Each structure stands twice: as structure tokens, then as C-alpha cells.
Tab-separated table of C-alpha atoms and ligand atoms in Angstrom:
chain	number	residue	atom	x	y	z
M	12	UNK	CA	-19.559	-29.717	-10.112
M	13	UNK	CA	-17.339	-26.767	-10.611
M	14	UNK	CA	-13.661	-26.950	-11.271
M	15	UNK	CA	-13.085	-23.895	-9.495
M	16	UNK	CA	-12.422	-24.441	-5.780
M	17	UNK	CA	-14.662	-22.610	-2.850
M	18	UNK	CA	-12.100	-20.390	-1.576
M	19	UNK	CA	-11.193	-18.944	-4.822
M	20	UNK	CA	-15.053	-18.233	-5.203
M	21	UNK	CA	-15.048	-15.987	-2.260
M	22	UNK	CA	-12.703	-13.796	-3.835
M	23	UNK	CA	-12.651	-10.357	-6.768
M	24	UNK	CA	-9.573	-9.861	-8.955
M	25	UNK	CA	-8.093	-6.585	-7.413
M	26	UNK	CA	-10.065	-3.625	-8.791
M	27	UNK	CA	-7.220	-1.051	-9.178
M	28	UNK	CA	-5.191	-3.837	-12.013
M	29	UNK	CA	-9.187	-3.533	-13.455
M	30	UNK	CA	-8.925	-0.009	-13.854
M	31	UNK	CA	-5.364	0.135	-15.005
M	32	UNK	CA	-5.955	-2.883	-17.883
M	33	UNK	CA	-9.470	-0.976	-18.883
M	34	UNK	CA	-7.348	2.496	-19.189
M	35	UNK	CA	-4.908	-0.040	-21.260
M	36	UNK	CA	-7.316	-0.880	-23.338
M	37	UNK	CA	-9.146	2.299	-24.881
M	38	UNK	CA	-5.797	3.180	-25.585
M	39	UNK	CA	-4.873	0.498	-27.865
M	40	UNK	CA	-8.584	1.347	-29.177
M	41	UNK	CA	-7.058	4.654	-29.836
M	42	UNK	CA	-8.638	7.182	-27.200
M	43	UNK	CA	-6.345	9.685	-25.293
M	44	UNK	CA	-6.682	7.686	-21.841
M	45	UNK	CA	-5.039	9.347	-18.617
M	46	UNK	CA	-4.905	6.721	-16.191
M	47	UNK	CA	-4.381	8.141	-12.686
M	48	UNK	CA	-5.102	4.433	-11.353
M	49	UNK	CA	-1.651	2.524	-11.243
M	50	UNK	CA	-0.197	2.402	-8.027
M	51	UNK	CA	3.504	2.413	-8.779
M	52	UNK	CA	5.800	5.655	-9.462
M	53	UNK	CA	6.303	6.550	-13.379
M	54	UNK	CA	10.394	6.927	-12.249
M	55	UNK	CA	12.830	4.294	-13.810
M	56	UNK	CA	14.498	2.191	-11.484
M	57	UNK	CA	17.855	4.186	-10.691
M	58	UNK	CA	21.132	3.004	-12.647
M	59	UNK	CA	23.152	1.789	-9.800
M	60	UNK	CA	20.508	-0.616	-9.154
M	61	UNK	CA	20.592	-1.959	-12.428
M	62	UNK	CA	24.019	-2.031	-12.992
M	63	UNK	CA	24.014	-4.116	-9.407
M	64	UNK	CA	21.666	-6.326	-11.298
M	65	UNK	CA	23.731	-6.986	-15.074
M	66	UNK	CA	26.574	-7.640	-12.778
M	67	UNK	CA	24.818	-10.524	-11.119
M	68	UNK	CA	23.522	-11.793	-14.128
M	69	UNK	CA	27.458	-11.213	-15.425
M	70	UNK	CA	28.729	-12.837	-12.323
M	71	UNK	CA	26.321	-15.976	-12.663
M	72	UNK	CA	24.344	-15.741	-9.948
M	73	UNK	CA	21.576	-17.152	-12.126
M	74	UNK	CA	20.706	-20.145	-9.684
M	75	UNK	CA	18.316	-20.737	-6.766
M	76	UNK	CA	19.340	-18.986	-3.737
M	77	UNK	CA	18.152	-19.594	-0.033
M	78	UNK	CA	14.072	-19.762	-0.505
M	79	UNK	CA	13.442	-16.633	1.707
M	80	UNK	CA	16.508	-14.680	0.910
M	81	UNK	CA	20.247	-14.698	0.108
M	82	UNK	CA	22.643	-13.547	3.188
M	83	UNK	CA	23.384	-10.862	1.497
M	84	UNK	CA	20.315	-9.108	0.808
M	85	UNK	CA	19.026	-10.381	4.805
M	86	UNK	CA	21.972	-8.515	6.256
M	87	UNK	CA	21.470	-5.340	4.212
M	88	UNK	CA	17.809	-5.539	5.635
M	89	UNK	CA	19.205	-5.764	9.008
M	90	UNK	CA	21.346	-3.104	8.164
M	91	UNK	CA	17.955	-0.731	7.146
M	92	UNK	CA	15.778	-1.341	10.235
M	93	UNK	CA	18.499	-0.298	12.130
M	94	UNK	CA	19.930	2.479	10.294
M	95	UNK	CA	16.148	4.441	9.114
M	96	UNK	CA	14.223	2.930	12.459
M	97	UNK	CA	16.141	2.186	15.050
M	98	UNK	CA	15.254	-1.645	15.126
M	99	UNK	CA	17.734	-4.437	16.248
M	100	UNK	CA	16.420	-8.018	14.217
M	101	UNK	CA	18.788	-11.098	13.219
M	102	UNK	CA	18.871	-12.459	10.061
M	103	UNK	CA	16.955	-15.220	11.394
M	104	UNK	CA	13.716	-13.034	11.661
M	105	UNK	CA	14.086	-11.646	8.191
M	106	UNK	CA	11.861	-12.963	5.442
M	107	UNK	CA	11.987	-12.014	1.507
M	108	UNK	CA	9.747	-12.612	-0.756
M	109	UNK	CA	8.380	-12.308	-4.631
M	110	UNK	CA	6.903	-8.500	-3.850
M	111	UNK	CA	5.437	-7.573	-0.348
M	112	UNK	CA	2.435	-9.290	-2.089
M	113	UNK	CA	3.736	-12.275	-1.425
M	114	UNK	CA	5.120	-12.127	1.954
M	115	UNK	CA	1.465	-10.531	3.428
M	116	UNK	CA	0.030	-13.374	1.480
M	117	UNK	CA	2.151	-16.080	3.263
M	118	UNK	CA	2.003	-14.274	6.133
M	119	UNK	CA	-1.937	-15.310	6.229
M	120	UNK	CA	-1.912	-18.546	4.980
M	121	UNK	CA	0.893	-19.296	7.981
M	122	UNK	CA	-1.147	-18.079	10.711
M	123	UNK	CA	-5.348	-18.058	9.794
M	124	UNK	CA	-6.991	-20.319	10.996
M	125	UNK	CA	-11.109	-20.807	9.905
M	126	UNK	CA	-12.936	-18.081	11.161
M	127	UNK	CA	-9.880	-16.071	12.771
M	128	UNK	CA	-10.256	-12.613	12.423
M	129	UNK	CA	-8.436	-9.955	10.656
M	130	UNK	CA	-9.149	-6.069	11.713
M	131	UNK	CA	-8.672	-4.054	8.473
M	132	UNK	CA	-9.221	-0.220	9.036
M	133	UNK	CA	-10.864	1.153	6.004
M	134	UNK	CA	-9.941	2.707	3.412
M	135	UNK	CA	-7.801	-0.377	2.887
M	136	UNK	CA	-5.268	-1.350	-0.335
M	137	UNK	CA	-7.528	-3.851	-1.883
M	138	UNK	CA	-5.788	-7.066	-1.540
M	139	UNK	CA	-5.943	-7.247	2.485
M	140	UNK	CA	-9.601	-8.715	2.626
M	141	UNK	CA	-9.550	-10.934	-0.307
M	142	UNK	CA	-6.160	-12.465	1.002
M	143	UNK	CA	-7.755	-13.068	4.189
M	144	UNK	CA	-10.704	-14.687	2.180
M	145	UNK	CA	-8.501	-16.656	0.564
M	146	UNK	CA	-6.696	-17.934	3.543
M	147	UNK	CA	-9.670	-18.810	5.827
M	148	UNK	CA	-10.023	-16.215	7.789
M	149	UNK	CA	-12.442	-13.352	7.968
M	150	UNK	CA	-12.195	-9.696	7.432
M	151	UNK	CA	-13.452	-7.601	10.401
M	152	UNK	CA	-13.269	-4.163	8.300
M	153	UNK	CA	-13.295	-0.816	10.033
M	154	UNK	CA	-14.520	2.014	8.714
M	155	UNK	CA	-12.250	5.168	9.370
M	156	UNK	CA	-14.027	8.648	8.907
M	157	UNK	CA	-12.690	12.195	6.868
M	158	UNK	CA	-12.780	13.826	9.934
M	159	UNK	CA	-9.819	11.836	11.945
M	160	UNK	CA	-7.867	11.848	8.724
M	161	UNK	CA	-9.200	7.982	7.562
M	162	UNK	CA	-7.376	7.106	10.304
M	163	UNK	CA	-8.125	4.096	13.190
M	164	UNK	CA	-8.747	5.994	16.347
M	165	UNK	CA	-7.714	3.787	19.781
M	166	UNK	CA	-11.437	4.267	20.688
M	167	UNK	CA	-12.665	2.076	17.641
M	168	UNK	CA	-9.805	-0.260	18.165
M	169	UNK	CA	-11.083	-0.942	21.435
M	170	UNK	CA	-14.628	-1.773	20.399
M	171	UNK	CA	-13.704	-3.877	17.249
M	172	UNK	CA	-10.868	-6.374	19.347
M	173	UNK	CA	-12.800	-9.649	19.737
M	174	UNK	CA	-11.839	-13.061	20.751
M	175	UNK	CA	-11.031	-13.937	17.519
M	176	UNK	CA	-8.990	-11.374	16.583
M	177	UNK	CA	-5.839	-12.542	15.043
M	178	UNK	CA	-4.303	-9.772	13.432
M	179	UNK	CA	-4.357	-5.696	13.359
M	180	UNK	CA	-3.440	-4.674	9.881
M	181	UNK	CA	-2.028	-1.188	10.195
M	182	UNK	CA	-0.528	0.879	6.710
M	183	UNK	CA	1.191	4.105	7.005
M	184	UNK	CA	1.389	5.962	5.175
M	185	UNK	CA	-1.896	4.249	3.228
M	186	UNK	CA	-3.124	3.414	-0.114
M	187	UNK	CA	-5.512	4.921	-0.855
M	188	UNK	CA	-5.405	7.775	1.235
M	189	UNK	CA	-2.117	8.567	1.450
M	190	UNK	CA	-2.538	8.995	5.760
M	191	UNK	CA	0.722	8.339	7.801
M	192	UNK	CA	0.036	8.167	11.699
M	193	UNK	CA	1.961	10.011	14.269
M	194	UNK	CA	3.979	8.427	16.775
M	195	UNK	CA	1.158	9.917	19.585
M	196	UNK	CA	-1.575	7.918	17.139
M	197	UNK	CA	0.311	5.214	17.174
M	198	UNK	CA	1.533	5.210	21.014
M	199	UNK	CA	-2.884	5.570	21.345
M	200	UNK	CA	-3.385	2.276	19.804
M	201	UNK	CA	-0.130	0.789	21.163
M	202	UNK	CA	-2.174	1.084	24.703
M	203	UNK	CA	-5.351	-0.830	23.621
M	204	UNK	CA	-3.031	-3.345	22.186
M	205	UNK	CA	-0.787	-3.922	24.938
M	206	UNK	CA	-3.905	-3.975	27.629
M	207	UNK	CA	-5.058	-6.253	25.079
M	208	UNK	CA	-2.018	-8.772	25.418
M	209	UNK	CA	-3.276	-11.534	22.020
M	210	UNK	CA	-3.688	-9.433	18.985
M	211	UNK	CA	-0.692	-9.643	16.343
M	212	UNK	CA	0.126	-6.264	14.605
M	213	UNK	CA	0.661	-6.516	11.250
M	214	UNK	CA	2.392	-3.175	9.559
M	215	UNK	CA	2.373	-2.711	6.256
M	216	UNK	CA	5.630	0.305	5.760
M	217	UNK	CA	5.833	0.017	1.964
M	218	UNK	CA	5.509	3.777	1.289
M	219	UNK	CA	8.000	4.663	4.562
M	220	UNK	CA	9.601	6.808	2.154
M	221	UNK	CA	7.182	8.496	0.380
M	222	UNK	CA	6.633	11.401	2.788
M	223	UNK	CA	5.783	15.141	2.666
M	224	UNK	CA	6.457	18.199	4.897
M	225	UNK	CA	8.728	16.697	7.681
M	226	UNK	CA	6.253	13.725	8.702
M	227	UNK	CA	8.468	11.371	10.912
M	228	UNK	CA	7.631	8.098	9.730
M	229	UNK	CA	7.361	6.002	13.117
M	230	UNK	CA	6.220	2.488	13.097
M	231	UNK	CA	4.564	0.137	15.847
M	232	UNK	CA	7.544	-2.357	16.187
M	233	UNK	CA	9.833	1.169	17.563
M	234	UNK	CA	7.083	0.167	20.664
M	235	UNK	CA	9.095	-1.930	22.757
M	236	UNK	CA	6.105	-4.051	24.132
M	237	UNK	CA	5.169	-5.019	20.909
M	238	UNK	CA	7.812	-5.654	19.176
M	239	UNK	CA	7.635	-9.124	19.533
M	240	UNK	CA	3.801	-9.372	18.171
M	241	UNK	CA	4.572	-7.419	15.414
M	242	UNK	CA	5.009	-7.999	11.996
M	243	UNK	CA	6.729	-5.348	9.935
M	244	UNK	CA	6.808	-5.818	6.121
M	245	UNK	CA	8.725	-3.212	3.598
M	246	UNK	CA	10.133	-3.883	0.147
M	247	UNK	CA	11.654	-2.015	-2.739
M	248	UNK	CA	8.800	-1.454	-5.169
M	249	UNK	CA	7.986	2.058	-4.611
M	250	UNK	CA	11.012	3.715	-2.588
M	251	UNK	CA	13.384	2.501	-5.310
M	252	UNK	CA	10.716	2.398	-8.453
M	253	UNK	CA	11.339	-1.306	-8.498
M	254	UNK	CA	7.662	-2.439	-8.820
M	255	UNK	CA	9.141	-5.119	-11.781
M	256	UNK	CA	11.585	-6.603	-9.662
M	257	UNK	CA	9.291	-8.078	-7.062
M	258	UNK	CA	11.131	-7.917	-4.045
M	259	UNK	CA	9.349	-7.614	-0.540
M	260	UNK	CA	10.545	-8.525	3.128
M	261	UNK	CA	9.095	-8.552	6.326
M	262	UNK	CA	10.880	-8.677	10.199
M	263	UNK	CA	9.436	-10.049	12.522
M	264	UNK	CA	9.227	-13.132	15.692
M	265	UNK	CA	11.616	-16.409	14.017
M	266	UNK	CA	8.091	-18.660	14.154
M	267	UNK	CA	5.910	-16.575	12.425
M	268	UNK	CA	9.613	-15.676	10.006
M	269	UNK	CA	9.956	-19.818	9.487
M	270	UNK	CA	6.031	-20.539	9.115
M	271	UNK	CA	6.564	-18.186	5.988
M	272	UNK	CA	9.613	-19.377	5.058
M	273	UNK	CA	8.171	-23.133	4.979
M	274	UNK	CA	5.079	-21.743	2.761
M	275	UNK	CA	7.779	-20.131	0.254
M	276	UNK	CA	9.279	-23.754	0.011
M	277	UNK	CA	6.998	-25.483	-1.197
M	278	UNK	CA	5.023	-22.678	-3.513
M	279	UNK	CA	7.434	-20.652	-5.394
M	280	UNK	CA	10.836	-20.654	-3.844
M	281	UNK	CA	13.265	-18.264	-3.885
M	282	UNK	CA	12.577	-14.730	-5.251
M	283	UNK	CA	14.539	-14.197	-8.413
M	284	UNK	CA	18.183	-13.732	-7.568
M	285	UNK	CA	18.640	-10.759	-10.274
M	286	UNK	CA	16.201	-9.377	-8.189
M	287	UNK	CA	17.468	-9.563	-5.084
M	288	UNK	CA	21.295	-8.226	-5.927
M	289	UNK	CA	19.848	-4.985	-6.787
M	290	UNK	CA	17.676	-5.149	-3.758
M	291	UNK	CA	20.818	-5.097	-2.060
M	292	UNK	CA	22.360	-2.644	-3.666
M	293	UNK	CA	19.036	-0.498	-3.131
M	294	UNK	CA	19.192	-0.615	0.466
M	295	UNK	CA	22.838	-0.192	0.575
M	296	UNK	CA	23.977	2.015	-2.004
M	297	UNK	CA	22.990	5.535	-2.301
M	298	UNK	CA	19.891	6.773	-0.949
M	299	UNK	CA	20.034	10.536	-1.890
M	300	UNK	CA	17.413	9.979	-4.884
M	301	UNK	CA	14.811	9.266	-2.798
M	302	UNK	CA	14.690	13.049	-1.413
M	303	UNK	CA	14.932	14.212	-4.417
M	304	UNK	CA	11.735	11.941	-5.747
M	305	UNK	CA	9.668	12.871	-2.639
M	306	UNK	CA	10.043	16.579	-3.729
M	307	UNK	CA	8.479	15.923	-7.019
M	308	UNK	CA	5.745	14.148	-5.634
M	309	UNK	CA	5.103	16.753	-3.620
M	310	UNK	CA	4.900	19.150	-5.949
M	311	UNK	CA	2.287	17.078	-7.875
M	312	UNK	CA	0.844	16.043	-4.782
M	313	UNK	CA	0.069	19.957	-3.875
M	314	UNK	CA	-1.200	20.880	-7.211
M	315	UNK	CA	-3.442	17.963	-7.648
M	316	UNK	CA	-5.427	18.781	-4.169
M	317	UNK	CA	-5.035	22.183	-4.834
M	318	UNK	CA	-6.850	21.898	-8.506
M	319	UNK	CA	-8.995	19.157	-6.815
M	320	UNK	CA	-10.456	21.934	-4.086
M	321	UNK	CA	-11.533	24.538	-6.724
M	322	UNK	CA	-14.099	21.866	-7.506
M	323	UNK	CA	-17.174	22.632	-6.662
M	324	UNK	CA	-18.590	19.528	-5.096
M	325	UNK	CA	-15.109	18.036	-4.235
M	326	UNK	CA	-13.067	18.225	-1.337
M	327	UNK	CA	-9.811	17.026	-0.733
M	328	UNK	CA	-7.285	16.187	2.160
M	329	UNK	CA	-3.758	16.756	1.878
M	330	UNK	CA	-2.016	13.722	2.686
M	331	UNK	CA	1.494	13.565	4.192
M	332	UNK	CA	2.327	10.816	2.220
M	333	UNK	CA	2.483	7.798	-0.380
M	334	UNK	CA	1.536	9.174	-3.808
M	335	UNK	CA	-2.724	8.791	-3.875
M	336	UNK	CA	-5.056	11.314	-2.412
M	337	UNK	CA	-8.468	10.196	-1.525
M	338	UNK	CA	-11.007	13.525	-2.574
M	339	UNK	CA	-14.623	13.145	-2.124
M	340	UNK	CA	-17.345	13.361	-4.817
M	341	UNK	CA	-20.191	13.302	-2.087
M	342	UNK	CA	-21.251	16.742	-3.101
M	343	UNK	CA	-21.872	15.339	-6.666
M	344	UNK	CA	-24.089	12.761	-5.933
M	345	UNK	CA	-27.916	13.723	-6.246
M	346	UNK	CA	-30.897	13.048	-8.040
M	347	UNK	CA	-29.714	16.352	-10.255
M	348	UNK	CA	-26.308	14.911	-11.715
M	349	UNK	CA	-28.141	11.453	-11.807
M	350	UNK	CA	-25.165	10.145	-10.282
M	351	UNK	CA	-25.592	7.653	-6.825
M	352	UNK	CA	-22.510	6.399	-6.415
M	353	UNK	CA	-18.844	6.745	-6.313
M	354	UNK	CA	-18.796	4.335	-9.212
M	355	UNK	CA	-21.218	6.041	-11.176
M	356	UNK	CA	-18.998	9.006	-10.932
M	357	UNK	CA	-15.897	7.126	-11.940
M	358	UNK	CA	-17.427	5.331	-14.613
M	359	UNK	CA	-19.051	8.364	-16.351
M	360	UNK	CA	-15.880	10.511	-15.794
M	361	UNK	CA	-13.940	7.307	-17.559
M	362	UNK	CA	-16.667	7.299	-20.605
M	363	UNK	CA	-16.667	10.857	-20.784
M	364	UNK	CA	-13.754	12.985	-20.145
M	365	UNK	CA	-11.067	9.457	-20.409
M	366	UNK	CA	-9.799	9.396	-17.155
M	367	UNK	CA	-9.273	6.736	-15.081
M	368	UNK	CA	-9.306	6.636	-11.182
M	369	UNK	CA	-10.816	3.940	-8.879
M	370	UNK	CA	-14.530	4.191	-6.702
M	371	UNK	CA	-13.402	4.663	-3.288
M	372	UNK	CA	-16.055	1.505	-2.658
M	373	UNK	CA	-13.094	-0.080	-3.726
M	374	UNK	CA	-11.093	0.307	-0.806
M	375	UNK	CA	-14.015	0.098	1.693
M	376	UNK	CA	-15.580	3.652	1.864
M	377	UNK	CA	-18.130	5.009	-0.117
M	378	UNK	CA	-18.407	8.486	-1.861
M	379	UNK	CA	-14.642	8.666	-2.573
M	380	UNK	CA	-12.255	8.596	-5.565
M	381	UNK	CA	-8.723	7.822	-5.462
M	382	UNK	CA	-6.123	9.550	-7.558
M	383	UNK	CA	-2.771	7.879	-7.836
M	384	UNK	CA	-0.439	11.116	-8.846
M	385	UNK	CA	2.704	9.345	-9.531
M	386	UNK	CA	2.987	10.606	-13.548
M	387	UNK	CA	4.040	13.180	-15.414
M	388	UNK	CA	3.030	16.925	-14.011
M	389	UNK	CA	1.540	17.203	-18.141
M	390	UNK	CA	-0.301	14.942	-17.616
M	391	UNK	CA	-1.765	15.491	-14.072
M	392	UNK	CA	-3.020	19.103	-15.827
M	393	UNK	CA	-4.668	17.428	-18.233
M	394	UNK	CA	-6.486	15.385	-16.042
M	395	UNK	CA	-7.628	17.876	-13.414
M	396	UNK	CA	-8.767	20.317	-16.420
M	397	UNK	CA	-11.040	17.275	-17.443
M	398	UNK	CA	-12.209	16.482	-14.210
M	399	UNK	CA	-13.325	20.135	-13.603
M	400	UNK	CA	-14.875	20.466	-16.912
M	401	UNK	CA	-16.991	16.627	-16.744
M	402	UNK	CA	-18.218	17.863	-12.612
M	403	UNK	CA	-18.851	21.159	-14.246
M	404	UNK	CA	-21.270	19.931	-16.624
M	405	UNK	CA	-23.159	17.632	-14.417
M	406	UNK	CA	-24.611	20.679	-12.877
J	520	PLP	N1	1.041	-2.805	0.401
J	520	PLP	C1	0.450	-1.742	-0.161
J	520	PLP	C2	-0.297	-0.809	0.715
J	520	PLP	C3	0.533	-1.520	-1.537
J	520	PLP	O1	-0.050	-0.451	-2.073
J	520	PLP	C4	1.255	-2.452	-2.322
J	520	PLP	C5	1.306	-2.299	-3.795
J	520	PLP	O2	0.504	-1.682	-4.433
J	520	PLP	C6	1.862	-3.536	-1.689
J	520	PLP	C7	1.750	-3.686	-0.325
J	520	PLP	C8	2.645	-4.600	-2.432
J	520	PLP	O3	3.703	-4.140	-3.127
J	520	PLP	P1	4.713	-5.120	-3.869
J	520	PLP	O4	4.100	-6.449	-3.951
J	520	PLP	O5	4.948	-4.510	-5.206
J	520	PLP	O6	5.958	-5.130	-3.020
């Protein structure tokens, strides 16, 4: 009989840590690996935060805290619905946890139940299904076409809502694609769901602030009437290049808030508490670097699908957010480059030309790559004169 239990057999270790520890690895093997995999922004944490932090550590707040937040750190979330998105919650229906990670994880194990299901629109960030999986329920993935932007149309909403439908996960803007929806694409769901009257809305903001060319970020608990079956889950890791600290939070009704809270208690407690004084002084200190860090990524972000569209058998969307885009390598695949799949194509452009980006399979749609742009501009020209010369040569 097998030591390892059932549930943990109907899980895969997340494929984008693969490809970041395999890039990891021909390095220390000594090739010249550009890994364009990672999903958190090459930026150092800024110095206000940290100084927040060595004064807590200074101070002595080196002991457990409340297990799903300190005061101080649930009142400066209060304080950020309401200042960035016009959202009134209580402390009471704030959670924090170790990373938003964690607090999407809870957030399953609190409310699956066997055979519940979970609509994920696809492409999805990798961990959604298998934390599903691992809580019981089951994954009802949607697949969300190029054409409407990889985005979940109301019309496909409609047809996918069963009985059993528990949850609506909904990311904007997304890994892997980089998508944010409107507040007309989101008012188009918001009608299924409210006709619908059952299905909980989980949104998943954690790249709110990551955005390009005036997109107004605008998310589904702004929609009165759903409000209430919504959970909305942020954190610091990528708005504040705090992906080390581990700090997530989500807002949300008190019983789904205490069913998390209760999971928390008896798993891992409270997140650090060095972590969670600079969280608060992230959300309340300064916020002007976060303008300034959008504008880099964008100019990476336009180069990267520029130099990505003078590829002959690639094309490319521009995204209005998040740091990935999602090109695809459809027009590559033939009997002629002997390639078949999207993983061929990452695979031989890994052994080939050394860089590394993750199979669109990955996330749940086939004949796509995803790029993850947040490093150095040097070293995004490197990689897109490699990727032209490797899809050059296969023809
Ligand atoms: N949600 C999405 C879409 C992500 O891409 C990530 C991180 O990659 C997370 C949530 C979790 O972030 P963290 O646990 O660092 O807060």
C-alpha cells in the first residue's frame, strides 16, 4: 500500500516552478540560460517597505500575531478597497494569509465539497485546478478563444453553470495572458450570475496594478448584487515586488472570512509578522513607484510583442496587463518543423537556443507559449533574437 495519500495522487507539481528550477539548473551546469518563466517582477522590494520591516523586527514584534492578520495590517486593507475600488468591508471580512496561495487554497478546502464544481476559464494560472483536486472538488475548465481576447464570454458562462457549480474563478488581469476585462465584460457576466442566484465568484486581483494604456481595473465585487457572493483576493507579491514576503488577503462574506480563518488555525497560523508590518506599510505608505514600474513594463511589454510579431509563424496579442503575454506558435507546428506541440516547441527552443518559457498546455490551451517579461530589457533582446533565429531555422 502506498504511503502517499489519494488526493495528493490526483495532483502535478506546478509546471511554471518546473521550468524556472530546470532554467536554474543548466545554469549552475554552466549554459547562458534566459529564463522568461518566473512569474514575479525582477524589481527589489522598495526601501520603505523594508525599513517598515527591520523596524518590526527592532521593535520585537517577533511573536505570533492574530492567525489571519494583525489589526493593523486588516485596517490598512480596509483602507485599500476603499481608497483604489470603492469597496466598504469590516475588518471582520478581511482574511490574510502566507501568499494569496494560501488564502485561494483555504478558500477551497473551506467550502468544496466532493464533486462540487469549480468553473475555471482557460488559460488559467496553474494552481487553480490542482487546488481544486486537492480539495475534493472538480475542475469544470473553460476554454477561452484568441479571438475574444482569452477571455470568458457571458454566452459560455451560461452554458457551463450547472447544479454543481460552486465557484466562478475569474483573474484580471490573467496569468498567463495578461487579459484584464472591462467593466461592460464584466457587467455581461454579472447578468448570468445574478439570474443565476447560487454560484460564488471568486476574483483573483493580484496583478490590479500591473496595467497598461489607461485600462480601468474594475472588479466583480464594485457589482452591488454580488458583492455578497463574492470573494475578492489581492496581496503584495507583485504590486510591491514582495513575492518573498508571502503576504496575501482576501475580502469577502464573515462565514466564508471565518471558515478560512479556522483552516489557518489549525495548519500554519499566522503569516509571519515581519511580513505583515511591511505589508502595511505597502498599502499605506507611498504608492507613486508603482506608476513608475508599470511604465517599464510597458515598455518591455511593447517590444517583446512587437519583436514577437516579426516572427513568421507567431502571433501575438497585446495585453493590457500583468507582465506575461501569451503568443502563439500554431503556425510552427507541421510535419515540416517536426514539431506537434506547444511543448515540443518549448522544449526544443530550451535545448537549443537556452530559453525558457512554459507550453501554453500548461495553463489549459494548446498551441501557445507564455513569456513572463518581468527582467531586464538586455536580456528580453537576447531572448527574442534567439527565438527568431531557433523559428527561423525550423523552416
Ligand atoms: N494568482 C495568480 C494569478 C498568480 O499568478 C499568483 C502567483 O504567481 C498568485 C495568485 C499567488 O501569488 P502569491 O502567493 O505570491 O501571493
Amino acid at each position: 500500500m502506498s504511503i502517499i495519500s489519494d488526493s495528493l495522487k490526483r495532483i502535478k507539481p506546478s509546471p511554471t516552478i518546473a521550468v524556472t528550477q530546470k532554467a536554474r539548473e543548466l545554469r549552475a551546469a554552466g549554459k547562458d540560460v534566459i529564463g522568461l518563466g518566473a512569474g514575479e517582477p525582477d524589481f527589489d522590494t522598495p526601501d520603505n517597505i523594508k525599513d517598515a520591516a527591520i523596524q518590526a523586527i527592532k521593535d520585537g514584534d517577533t511573536k505570533y500575531t492574530a492567525v489571519d492578520g494583525t489589526p493593523a495590517l486588516k485596517k490598512a486593507i480596509v483602507k485599500k478597497f476603499k481608497r483604489e475600488n470603492n469597496l466598504d468591508f469590516t475588518t471582520e471580512q478581511i482574511t490574510v494569509g502566507t501568499g494569496g496561495k494560501q488564502v485561494l487554497y483555504n478558500a477551497f478546502m473551506a467550502t468544496l465539497n466532493k464533486g462540487d464544481e469549480v468553473i475555471i476559464p482557460a488559460p488559467f494560472w496553474v494552481s487553480y485546478p490542482d487546488m481544486v483536486l486537492l480539495a475534493g472538488g472538480k475542475p469544470n475548465v473553460v476554454k477561452c478563444e484568441e479571438k475574444d481576447g482569452f477571455k470568458l464570454t457571458a454566452n459560455k458562462l451560461k452554458k457551463v453553470i450547472s447544479k454543481k457549480t460552486k465557484w466562478l474563478i475569474l483573474n484580471s488581469p490573467s496569468n498567463p495572458t495578461g487579459a484584464g476585462y472591462t467593466k461592460d465584460e464584466i457587467e455581461d457576466l454579472a447578468k448570468v450570475l445574478i439570474k443565476n442566484k447560487k454560484v460564488h465568484i471568486l476574483s483573483d486581483d493580484i496583478y490590479e496594478h500591473i496595467r497598461y494604456d489607461n485600462f480601468n481595473f474594475f472588479t466583480i465585487a464594485q457589482i452591488s448584487k454580488l458583492k455578497d457572493r463574492t470573494l475578492t483576493m489581492n496581496g503584495v507579491s507583485k504590486s510591491y515586488a514582495m513575492t518573498g514576503w508571502r503576504i496575501g488577503y482576501a475580502a469577502g462574506p464573515k462565514d466564508i472570512i471565518k471558515a478560512i480563518g479556522k483552516i489557518q488555525s489549525q495548519s500554519t497560523s499566522n503569516p509571519s509578522s515581519v511580513s505583515q508590518a511591511a505589508a502595511v506599510e505597502a498599502l499605506n505608505g507611498s504608492q507613486d513607484f508603482i506608476q513608475e514600474r508599470s511604465n517599464a513594463f510597458k515598455e518591455r511589454r511593447d517590444f517583446v510583442v512587437k519583436s514577437l510579431n516579426n516572427i513568421k509563424g507567431i502571433n501575438c496579442l497585446t495585453p493590457n496587463g500583468a507582465f506575461y503575454v501569451f503568443p502563439s506558435c500554431k503556425g510552427l507546428l507541421n510535419k515540416k518543423t517536426k514539431l506537434k506541440t506547444d511543448s515540443d516547441f518549448v522544449k526544443k527552443l530550451l535545448e537549443k537556443e537556452n530559453v525558457a518559457v512554459v507550453q501554453g498546455s500548461a495553463f489549459g490551451l494548446e498551441g501557445y507559449f507564455r513569456i513572463s517579461y518581468a527582467t531586464s530589457m538586455e536580456n528580453l533582446k537576447k531572448a527574442m533574437d534567439r527565438i527568431k533565429s531557433f523559428c527561423e531555422s525550423l523552416s
